[in-house]
Amino acid sequence: MDSIVVKGGGALSGQIPIAGAKNACLTLMPATLLSEEPLTLTNAPRLSDIRTMTELLRSLGAEVSTMQEGKVLALSCHGAINTRAEYDIVRKMRASNLVLGPLLAREGHAQVSLPGGCAIGARPMDIHTDSLALMGAEIDLRDGYLHAKAQGGSLKGAVIDFPFASVGATENIMMAATLAKGTTVINNAAREPEIVDLADCLRAMGAQIDGDGTSRIEIQGVDRLGGATHRVVTDRIELGTYMLAPAICGGEVELLGGRINLLQAFCEKLDAAGIDVTETENGLKVARRNGVISAVDVTTEPFPGFPTDLQAQMMALLCTADGTSVLEEKIFENRFMHAPELIRMGADIEVHGGTATVTGVKKLKGAPVMATDLRASVSLILAAMAAEGETRVNRVYHLDRGYEHVVAKLRGVGANIERIKEQ
Ligand code: UD1
């Protein structure tokens, strides 16, 4: 397995281009199942998760080809399709469950493997299945697969109150409802920018959707959807991650394509920590205000709150802040696995349940560490860039799921980082 070796060093300077959003692309791709006409996605990120979704969609009968070195995805699903999403692919990535809504809407039945365990928590699918049941689907679990069948052959509109603003359930139900008979209302819907991006794409395909970006989304079912060309929204999590690089190491970096409105709550916390963020013509510029990082308390919440997907990276910043910060994780029950690794680098962190208390130390020290999930791995790289000495991050395949060209992007702003290929 490859590893990444980082030598902590000086301040950073230069520009980092931000890719299209992984999480948006992973929900836009299954939208191809809703139409017989082609869907073209531009600004796609080059990531292993995207390749996994490609493999899944091909297994269902979709054609997927890539152009411009993977930045453009051409999807088409005009023939007969297979409605069984196999465990061997689904187990690699939870987002595979996003084919359930579209398959059920198009064919009236689907069998989708449950994704199974995940490093950051149990992540059930009850909100997805309860909602589809309200839309007239009969769903049971057999042999590890959800067997779903629309009564009478097609889904019906329904008023659905989510118990929690689940991102994936909002996406699945929104897609399913585009072809359902009648009107569907989702109350307590997720409001993430990736939901708005999906709604924009579905509208371009002919869907009738209102209220995306608010807690109440209304979808009027239509008979068929057409083709579209859609540009994937900027990856706000990649953006926030790289905004932390100059915050942690010093210097000034411009993030090309960044916008504050994608990350308002995160930018407010950076401001409180003493990090200046300014909008430029091409993106965002980030630098420390006066050399000192101040402690801040952070609670993760659904959008527009502080994103759980930036909690690990924020913790890396707060490890060397002046004072004590409290981080509360409210979305996933087991998302502090980076803490023991940061402690190996000299951080002072105590974890009790969903709360981590981080007391700043003067300097972190390089150490061999283990990446445990996607965002945890990048937090270790950020921490290592400001640590004394050398850090080797093992199990970096997690990183390839969500960060394209991470080594090249960080080297481009002056970081001393390299990938060591396992022979
Ligand atoms: C998406 C993102 C992920 C991000 C998360 C929260 C993608 C591909 N992934 O994941 O990066 O961390 O949003 O912002 O977009 N839950 C249930 N029952 C359900 C569904 C969810 O209990 O049926 C719980 C989950 O266990 C979790 C919480 O709700 O504790 C949030 O999950 P959800 O918003 O659904 O996240 P994902 O869509 O899986």
Coordinates of C-alpha atoms and ligand atoms in Angstrom, one line a residue:
M1 CA 0.0 0.0 0.0
D2 CA 1.3 3.5 -0.9
S3 CA 2.1 6.0 1.9
I4 CA 2.7 9.7 1.9
V5 CA 5.7 11.2 3.5
V6 CA 5.6 14.8 4.7
K7 CA 8.4 17.0 6.1
G8 CA 7.0 19.8 8.2
G9 CA 8.3 23.1 6.9
G10 CA 7.7 26.7 6.3
A11 CA 5.0 29.0 5.1
L12 CA 3.0 28.3 1.9
S13 CA 2.3 30.5 -1.0
G14 CA 0.6 30.2 -4.4
Q15 CA -2.7 28.9 -5.7
I16 CA -4.6 25.7 -5.5
P17 CA -7.4 24.9 -8.0
I18 CA -10.5 23.4 -6.4
A19 CA -12.2 20.5 -8.2
G20 CA -15.9 19.7 -8.7
A21 CA -17.6 18.2 -5.7
K22 CA -17.3 14.5 -5.1
N23 CA -20.5 14.3 -3.2
A24 CA -22.4 16.2 -5.9
C25 CA -21.0 14.1 -8.7
L26 CA -21.9 10.9 -6.8
T27 CA -25.5 11.9 -6.7
L28 CA -25.6 13.5 -10.2
M29 CA -24.3 10.3 -11.9
P30 CA -27.2 8.0 -10.8
A31 CA -29.6 10.6 -12.2
T32 CA -28.8 9.1 -15.6
L33 CA -31.0 6.1 -14.6
L34 CA -34.0 8.4 -14.8
S35 CA -33.8 9.1 -18.5
E36 CA -33.2 7.4 -21.8
E37 CA -31.3 10.4 -23.1
P38 CA -27.6 11.3 -22.5
L39 CA -26.5 13.2 -19.4
T40 CA -23.1 15.0 -19.6
L41 CA -21.4 16.1 -16.4
T42 CA -18.5 18.6 -16.7
N43 CA -16.1 19.7 -13.9
A44 CA -16.1 16.1 -12.6
P45 CA -13.4 15.3 -10.0
R46 CA -10.9 12.4 -10.8
L47 CA -11.4 10.2 -7.8
S48 CA -11.7 6.5 -7.0
D49 CA -15.3 7.0 -5.6
I50 CA -16.3 8.3 -9.0
R51 CA -14.8 5.2 -10.6
T52 CA -16.7 3.0 -8.2
M53 CA -20.0 4.8 -9.1
T54 CA -19.0 4.3 -12.8
E55 CA -18.5 0.6 -12.2
L56 CA -21.9 0.4 -10.4
L57 CA -23.8 2.2 -13.1
R58 CA -22.2 0.1 -15.9
S59 CA -23.3 -3.0 -14.0
L60 CA -26.8 -1.7 -14.1
G61 CA -26.6 -1.3 -17.9
A62 CA -25.7 2.4 -18.2
E63 CA -23.0 3.5 -20.6
V64 CA -20.4 5.8 -19.0
S65 CA -17.4 7.2 -20.8
T66 CA -14.9 9.8 -19.8
M67 CA -13.4 12.7 -21.7
Q68 CA -10.8 15.4 -21.0
E69 CA -8.9 13.1 -18.7
G70 CA -11.9 12.3 -16.6
K71 CA -13.2 15.9 -16.2
V72 CA -16.2 15.2 -18.4
L73 CA -18.5 12.2 -17.9
A74 CA -20.8 11.2 -20.6
L75 CA -23.6 9.0 -19.2
S76 CA -26.4 7.3 -21.1
C77 CA -29.0 4.7 -20.1
H78 CA -31.2 4.0 -23.1
G79 CA -31.6 0.3 -23.2
A80 CA -32.9 -2.4 -20.8
I81 CA -31.5 -2.1 -17.3
N82 CA -30.5 -4.5 -14.6
T83 CA -32.2 -3.5 -11.3
R84 CA -29.9 -5.3 -8.9
A85 CA -27.0 -3.4 -7.3
E86 CA -24.6 -6.1 -6.2
Y87 CA -22.9 -6.2 -2.7
D88 CA -19.4 -6.5 -4.3
I89 CA -19.7 -2.9 -5.6
V90 CA -22.1 -1.3 -3.0
R91 CA -19.9 -2.4 -0.1
K92 CA -17.1 -0.2 -1.4
M93 CA -19.0 3.0 -1.0
R94 CA -22.2 4.0 0.9
A95 CA -23.2 6.5 -1.8
S96 CA -24.0 3.5 -4.0
N97 CA -27.4 3.6 -2.2
L98 CA -28.2 6.6 -4.4
V99 CA -29.3 4.2 -7.2
L100 CA -32.3 3.0 -5.2
G101 CA -34.6 5.9 -5.8
P102 CA -33.8 6.2 -9.5
L103 CA -34.1 2.5 -10.2
L104 CA -37.4 2.3 -8.4
A105 CA -38.7 5.3 -10.2
R106 CA -37.7 4.0 -13.7
E107 CA -38.5 0.3 -13.4
G108 CA -40.9 0.0 -10.5
H109 CA -38.6 -2.4 -8.7
A110 CA -35.0 -2.7 -7.5
Q111 CA -32.7 -4.8 -5.4
V112 CA -29.9 -2.8 -3.7
S113 CA -27.4 -4.3 -1.3
L114 CA -27.2 -2.6 2.0
P115 CA -23.9 -0.8 2.1
G116 CA -22.8 -2.4 5.4
G117 CA -20.6 -1.0 8.1
C118 CA -18.6 2.1 7.8
A119 CA -15.6 3.4 9.8
I120 CA -17.4 6.5 11.0
G121 CA -20.6 5.0 12.3
A122 CA -23.6 2.7 11.7
R123 CA -25.3 4.9 9.0
P124 CA -28.7 3.1 8.6
M125 CA -31.0 3.7 5.6
D126 CA -34.3 3.8 7.5
I127 CA -35.1 7.4 6.3
H128 CA -34.7 6.4 2.7
T129 CA -36.8 3.2 3.0
D130 CA -39.6 4.7 5.2
S131 CA -40.0 7.5 2.7
L132 CA -40.2 5.2 -0.3
A133 CA -42.8 3.2 1.6
L134 CA -44.9 6.4 1.9
M135 CA -44.5 6.7 -1.8
G136 CA -46.1 3.3 -2.3
A137 CA -43.0 1.0 -2.3
E138 CA -43.0 -2.4 -0.6
I139 CA -39.6 -2.9 0.8
D140 CA -38.1 -5.8 2.6
L141 CA -34.6 -6.9 3.6
R142 CA -33.6 -10.4 2.4
D143 CA -30.0 -11.8 2.0
G144 CA -28.5 -8.4 2.8
Y145 CA -30.4 -6.8 0.0
L146 CA -33.3 -4.3 0.1
H147 CA -36.0 -5.6 -2.2
A148 CA -38.2 -2.7 -3.3
K149 CA -41.3 -2.9 -5.4
A150 CA -43.7 0.0 -6.3
Q151 CA -47.3 -1.1 -5.7
G152 CA -49.1 -0.9 -9.0
G153 CA -45.8 -0.5 -10.9
S154 CA -45.0 3.1 -10.1
L155 CA -44.3 5.4 -7.2
K156 CA -46.9 7.9 -6.0
G157 CA -46.3 11.4 -4.6
A158 CA -46.5 11.7 -0.8
V159 CA -45.9 14.2 2.0
I160 CA -42.8 13.1 3.9
D161 CA -41.5 14.5 7.2
F162 CA -37.9 13.5 7.6
P163 CA -36.9 12.8 11.3
F164 CA -33.4 14.1 10.4
A165 CA -32.2 16.2 7.4
S166 CA -30.4 13.3 5.8
V167 CA -28.4 14.3 2.7
G168 CA -28.6 11.0 0.9
A169 CA -32.3 10.5 1.7
T170 CA -33.1 13.9 0.4
E171 CA -31.3 13.1 -2.9
N172 CA -32.8 9.6 -3.2
I173 CA -36.3 10.8 -2.6
M174 CA -35.9 13.9 -4.8
M175 CA -34.8 11.7 -7.7
A176 CA -37.5 9.1 -7.1
A177 CA -40.2 11.8 -6.9
T178 CA -39.3 13.3 -10.3
L179 CA -41.1 10.4 -12.1
A180 CA -43.7 9.6 -9.4
K181 CA -47.4 10.2 -10.0
G182 CA -48.4 13.4 -8.3
T183 CA -46.7 15.7 -5.9
T184 CA -44.1 14.9 -3.3
V185 CA -43.2 17.2 -0.4
I186 CA -40.1 16.6 1.7
N187 CA -40.2 18.5 5.0
N188 CA -37.0 18.8 7.0
A189 CA -35.0 18.2 3.8
A190 CA -31.3 18.7 3.8
R191 CA -30.1 22.0 2.4
E192 CA -26.5 21.3 1.3
P193 CA -25.3 22.9 -1.9
E194 CA -25.0 19.4 -3.5
I195 CA -28.8 19.1 -3.1
V196 CA -29.3 22.4 -5.0
D197 CA -26.8 21.2 -7.6
L198 CA -28.8 17.9 -8.1
A199 CA -32.1 19.9 -8.3
D200 CA -30.5 22.2 -11.0
C201 CA -29.4 19.2 -13.0
L202 CA -32.8 17.4 -12.7
R203 CA -34.6 20.6 -13.7
A204 CA -32.3 20.8 -16.8
M205 CA -33.5 17.3 -17.6
G206 CA -37.2 18.5 -17.3
A207 CA -38.0 17.8 -13.7
Q208 CA -40.3 20.1 -11.7
I209 CA -38.7 20.9 -8.4
D210 CA -39.1 23.9 -6.0
G211 CA -37.7 24.8 -2.7
D212 CA -34.3 23.1 -2.9
G213 CA -31.8 24.8 -0.6
T214 CA -34.7 25.2 1.9
S215 CA -36.1 22.7 4.4
R216 CA -39.2 22.1 2.2
I217 CA -38.8 20.7 -1.2
E218 CA -41.7 20.1 -3.5
I219 CA -41.5 17.9 -6.5
Q220 CA -44.2 17.5 -9.1
G221 CA -43.8 14.2 -10.9
V222 CA -43.5 14.2 -14.7
D223 CA -43.9 11.4 -17.3
R224 CA -40.3 11.4 -18.6
L225 CA -37.0 13.2 -18.2
G226 CA -34.7 14.2 -21.1
G227 CA -31.0 14.7 -21.4
A228 CA -28.8 17.6 -20.1
T229 CA -25.4 19.0 -19.7
H230 CA -24.5 20.1 -16.2
R231 CA -21.4 21.5 -14.5
V232 CA -20.7 20.0 -11.1
V233 CA -20.6 22.5 -8.3
T234 CA -17.3 23.3 -6.5
D235 CA -16.2 20.9 -3.8
R236 CA -16.7 22.9 -0.6
I237 CA -15.0 20.2 1.5
E238 CA -11.8 20.1 -0.7
L239 CA -12.0 23.9 -0.6
G240 CA -12.2 24.0 3.2
T241 CA -9.5 21.5 3.6
Y242 CA -7.0 23.5 1.5
M243 CA -8.1 26.7 3.2
L244 CA -6.7 25.2 6.4
A245 CA -3.2 24.6 4.8
P246 CA -2.0 28.2 5.1
A247 CA -4.0 28.6 8.3
I248 CA -1.9 25.8 9.8
C249 CA 1.5 26.4 8.1
G250 CA 1.4 30.2 7.7
G251 CA 1.8 32.1 4.4
E252 CA -0.9 33.0 2.0
V253 CA -2.8 30.7 -0.5
E254 CA -5.4 31.5 -3.1
L255 CA -8.1 28.8 -3.6
L256 CA -9.2 29.0 -7.2
G257 CA -13.0 28.6 -7.6
G258 CA -13.7 29.1 -3.9
R259 CA -16.7 31.1 -2.6
I260 CA -17.6 32.0 1.0
N261 CA -21.3 31.2 0.6
L262 CA -20.4 27.5 0.2
L263 CA -18.7 27.5 3.7
Q264 CA -20.2 30.5 5.7
A265 CA -20.2 28.7 9.1
F266 CA -16.7 27.4 8.5
C267 CA -15.4 30.8 7.5
E268 CA -16.9 32.3 10.7
K269 CA -14.9 29.8 12.8
L270 CA -11.7 30.6 10.8
D271 CA -12.3 34.3 11.5
A272 CA -12.7 33.6 15.2
A273 CA -9.5 31.5 15.1
G274 CA -7.6 34.5 13.7
I275 CA -7.6 33.4 10.0
D276 CA -8.4 36.0 7.4
V277 CA -10.5 34.9 4.4
T278 CA -11.0 37.3 1.5
E279 CA -12.8 37.0 -1.8
T280 CA -10.8 37.6 -4.9
E281 CA -11.7 37.7 -8.5
N282 CA -10.8 34.0 -8.9
G283 CA -11.6 32.5 -5.5
L284 CA -10.6 33.0 -1.9
K285 CA -7.4 34.1 -0.3
V286 CA -6.5 32.8 3.1
A287 CA -3.8 33.9 5.6
R288 CA -3.3 34.2 9.3
R289 CA -4.1 37.6 10.7
N290 CA -1.2 37.8 13.1
G291 CA 0.6 34.5 13.5
V292 CA -1.4 33.3 16.5
I293 CA -4.2 30.7 16.1
S294 CA -6.9 31.2 18.7
A295 CA -8.9 28.4 20.3
V296 CA -12.5 28.1 19.1
D297 CA -15.4 25.8 19.9
V298 CA -17.0 23.9 17.0
T299 CA -20.2 21.9 16.7
T300 CA -20.9 20.0 13.5
E301 CA -24.4 20.4 12.0
P302 CA -26.3 19.9 8.8
F303 CA -25.8 22.7 6.3
P304 CA -25.7 25.7 6.8
G305 CA -23.9 24.7 10.0
F306 CA -20.3 23.6 10.3
P307 CA -19.7 20.5 8.1
T308 CA -18.9 17.2 9.7
D309 CA -16.6 16.5 6.7
L310 CA -14.3 19.4 7.9
Q311 CA -14.2 18.5 11.6
A312 CA -11.0 16.4 11.4
Q313 CA -9.2 19.0 9.4
M314 CA -10.3 21.8 11.9
M315 CA -9.0 19.7 14.7
A316 CA -5.6 19.6 13.1
L317 CA -5.6 23.4 13.1
L318 CA -6.7 23.6 16.8
C319 CA -4.0 21.3 17.9
T320 CA -1.6 24.3 17.9
A321 CA -4.1 27.0 18.9
D322 CA -3.6 29.2 21.9
G323 CA -6.0 27.8 24.5
T324 CA -8.6 25.0 24.7
S325 CA -11.2 24.2 22.0
V326 CA -14.2 21.9 22.3
L327 CA -15.3 20.0 19.2
E328 CA -18.7 18.4 19.3
E329 CA -19.6 15.9 16.6
K330 CA -23.4 15.7 16.1
I331 CA -23.7 13.9 12.8
F332 CA -21.7 10.7 13.2
E333 CA -21.2 8.8 16.4
N334 CA -17.7 7.6 15.7
R335 CA -15.8 10.3 13.9
F336 CA -12.8 11.1 16.1
M337 CA -10.5 8.3 14.9
H338 CA -8.0 10.9 13.8
A339 CA -7.6 12.0 17.5
P340 CA -5.4 9.1 18.6
E341 CA -3.2 9.6 15.5
L342 CA -2.9 13.3 16.2
I343 CA -2.0 12.5 19.9
R344 CA 0.9 10.3 18.5
M345 CA 2.1 13.5 16.9
G346 CA 2.1 15.3 20.3
A347 CA -1.4 16.8 20.3
D348 CA -3.3 17.2 23.6
I349 CA -6.8 15.8 22.9
E350 CA -9.3 14.1 25.2
V351 CA -12.3 12.4 23.6
H352 CA -15.5 11.6 25.6
G353 CA -18.3 10.3 23.4
G354 CA -19.1 12.9 20.8
T355 CA -16.9 15.6 22.3
A356 CA -13.2 16.2 21.9
T357 CA -11.3 18.7 24.0
V358 CA -8.2 20.0 22.3
T359 CA -5.6 22.0 24.2
G360 CA -3.2 23.7 22.0
V361 CA 0.5 22.7 22.1
K362 CA 3.4 24.8 20.7
K363 CA 4.4 22.4 18.0
L364 CA 3.4 18.9 16.7
K365 CA 6.1 16.4 16.0
G366 CA 6.3 14.0 13.0
A367 CA 5.4 10.4 13.5
P368 CA 4.2 7.3 11.6
V369 CA 0.4 7.5 11.5
M370 CA -2.5 5.6 10.1
A371 CA -5.2 7.0 7.9
T372 CA -8.6 5.6 9.1
D373 CA -11.1 7.4 6.7
L374 CA -11.1 10.0 4.0
R375 CA -11.3 13.2 6.0
A376 CA -9.1 11.8 8.9
S377 CA -6.3 11.0 6.4
V378 CA -6.2 14.6 5.1
S379 CA -6.2 16.0 8.6
L380 CA -3.1 14.1 9.3
I381 CA -1.4 15.5 6.2
L382 CA -2.3 19.0 7.2
A383 CA -1.0 18.4 10.8
A384 CA 2.2 16.9 9.4
M385 CA 2.9 19.9 7.1
A386 CA 3.4 22.1 10.2
A387 CA 5.0 19.5 12.5
E388 CA 8.6 19.2 13.3
G389 CA 10.4 16.4 11.4
E390 CA 8.9 13.7 9.2
T391 CA 5.5 12.1 9.2
R392 CA 4.6 9.0 7.2
V393 CA 0.9 8.6 6.6
N394 CA 0.0 5.0 5.8
R395 CA -3.1 3.5 4.2
V396 CA -3.6 6.5 1.9
Y397 CA -6.0 4.8 -0.4
H398 CA -8.7 6.6 1.6
L399 CA -7.3 9.9 0.3
D400 CA -7.7 8.7 -3.4
R401 CA -11.5 8.4 -2.7
G402 CA -11.9 12.2 -2.2
Y403 CA -8.8 14.3 -3.1
E404 CA -7.5 14.4 -6.7
H405 CA -3.8 15.1 -7.1
V406 CA -3.4 15.9 -3.4
V407 CA 0.4 15.7 -3.5
A408 CA 0.8 17.9 -6.6
K409 CA -1.7 20.5 -5.3
L410 CA 0.2 20.8 -2.0
R411 CA 3.6 20.7 -3.6
G412 CA 2.4 23.5 -5.8
V413 CA 2.2 25.8 -2.8
G414 CA 5.5 24.8 -1.3
A415 CA 4.7 21.8 0.9
N416 CA 7.4 19.1 1.3
I417 CA 5.3 16.1 0.5
E418 CA 5.7 12.9 -1.6
R419 CA 3.9 9.7 -2.3
I420 CA 5.9 6.6 -1.8
K421 CA 4.7 3.8 -4.1
E422 CA 4.6 0.3 -2.6
Q423 CA 6.5 -2.0 -4.9
Ligands
UD1_1 C1 -23.5 12.6 3.1 C2 -22.1 12.8 2.5 C3 -21.0 12.7 3.6 C4 -21.4 13.6 4.8 C5 -22.8 13.4 5.2 C6 -23.2 14.4 6.3 C7 -22.3 12.0 0.2 C8 -21.9 11.0 -0.8 N1 -21.8 11.8 1.5 O1 -23.5 11.3 3.6 O2 -19.8 13.0 3.1 O3 -20.5 13.4 5.9 O4 -23.7 13.6 4.1 O5 -23.1 15.7 5.8 O6 -22.9 13.0 -0.1 N2 -29.1 8.5 9.0 C9 -30.0 7.7 9.5 N3 -30.9 7.0 8.7 C10 -30.9 7.2 7.3 C11 -29.9 8.1 6.8 C12 -29.0 8.7 7.6 O7 -30.1 7.4 10.7 O8 -31.7 6.6 6.6 C13 -28.1 9.2 9.9 C14 -26.7 8.7 9.6 O9 -26.4 7.5 10.3 C15 -25.8 9.8 10.1 C16 -26.7 11.0 9.8 O10 -28.0 10.5 9.6 O11 -25.6 9.8 11.4 C17 -26.3 11.8 8.5 O12 -26.4 11.0 7.4 P1 -26.7 11.5 5.9 O13 -27.0 13.0 6.0 O14 -27.7 10.6 5.3 O15 -25.3 11.3 5.3 P2 -24.9 10.6 3.9 O16 -25.9 11.0 2.8 O17 -24.7 9.2 4.1

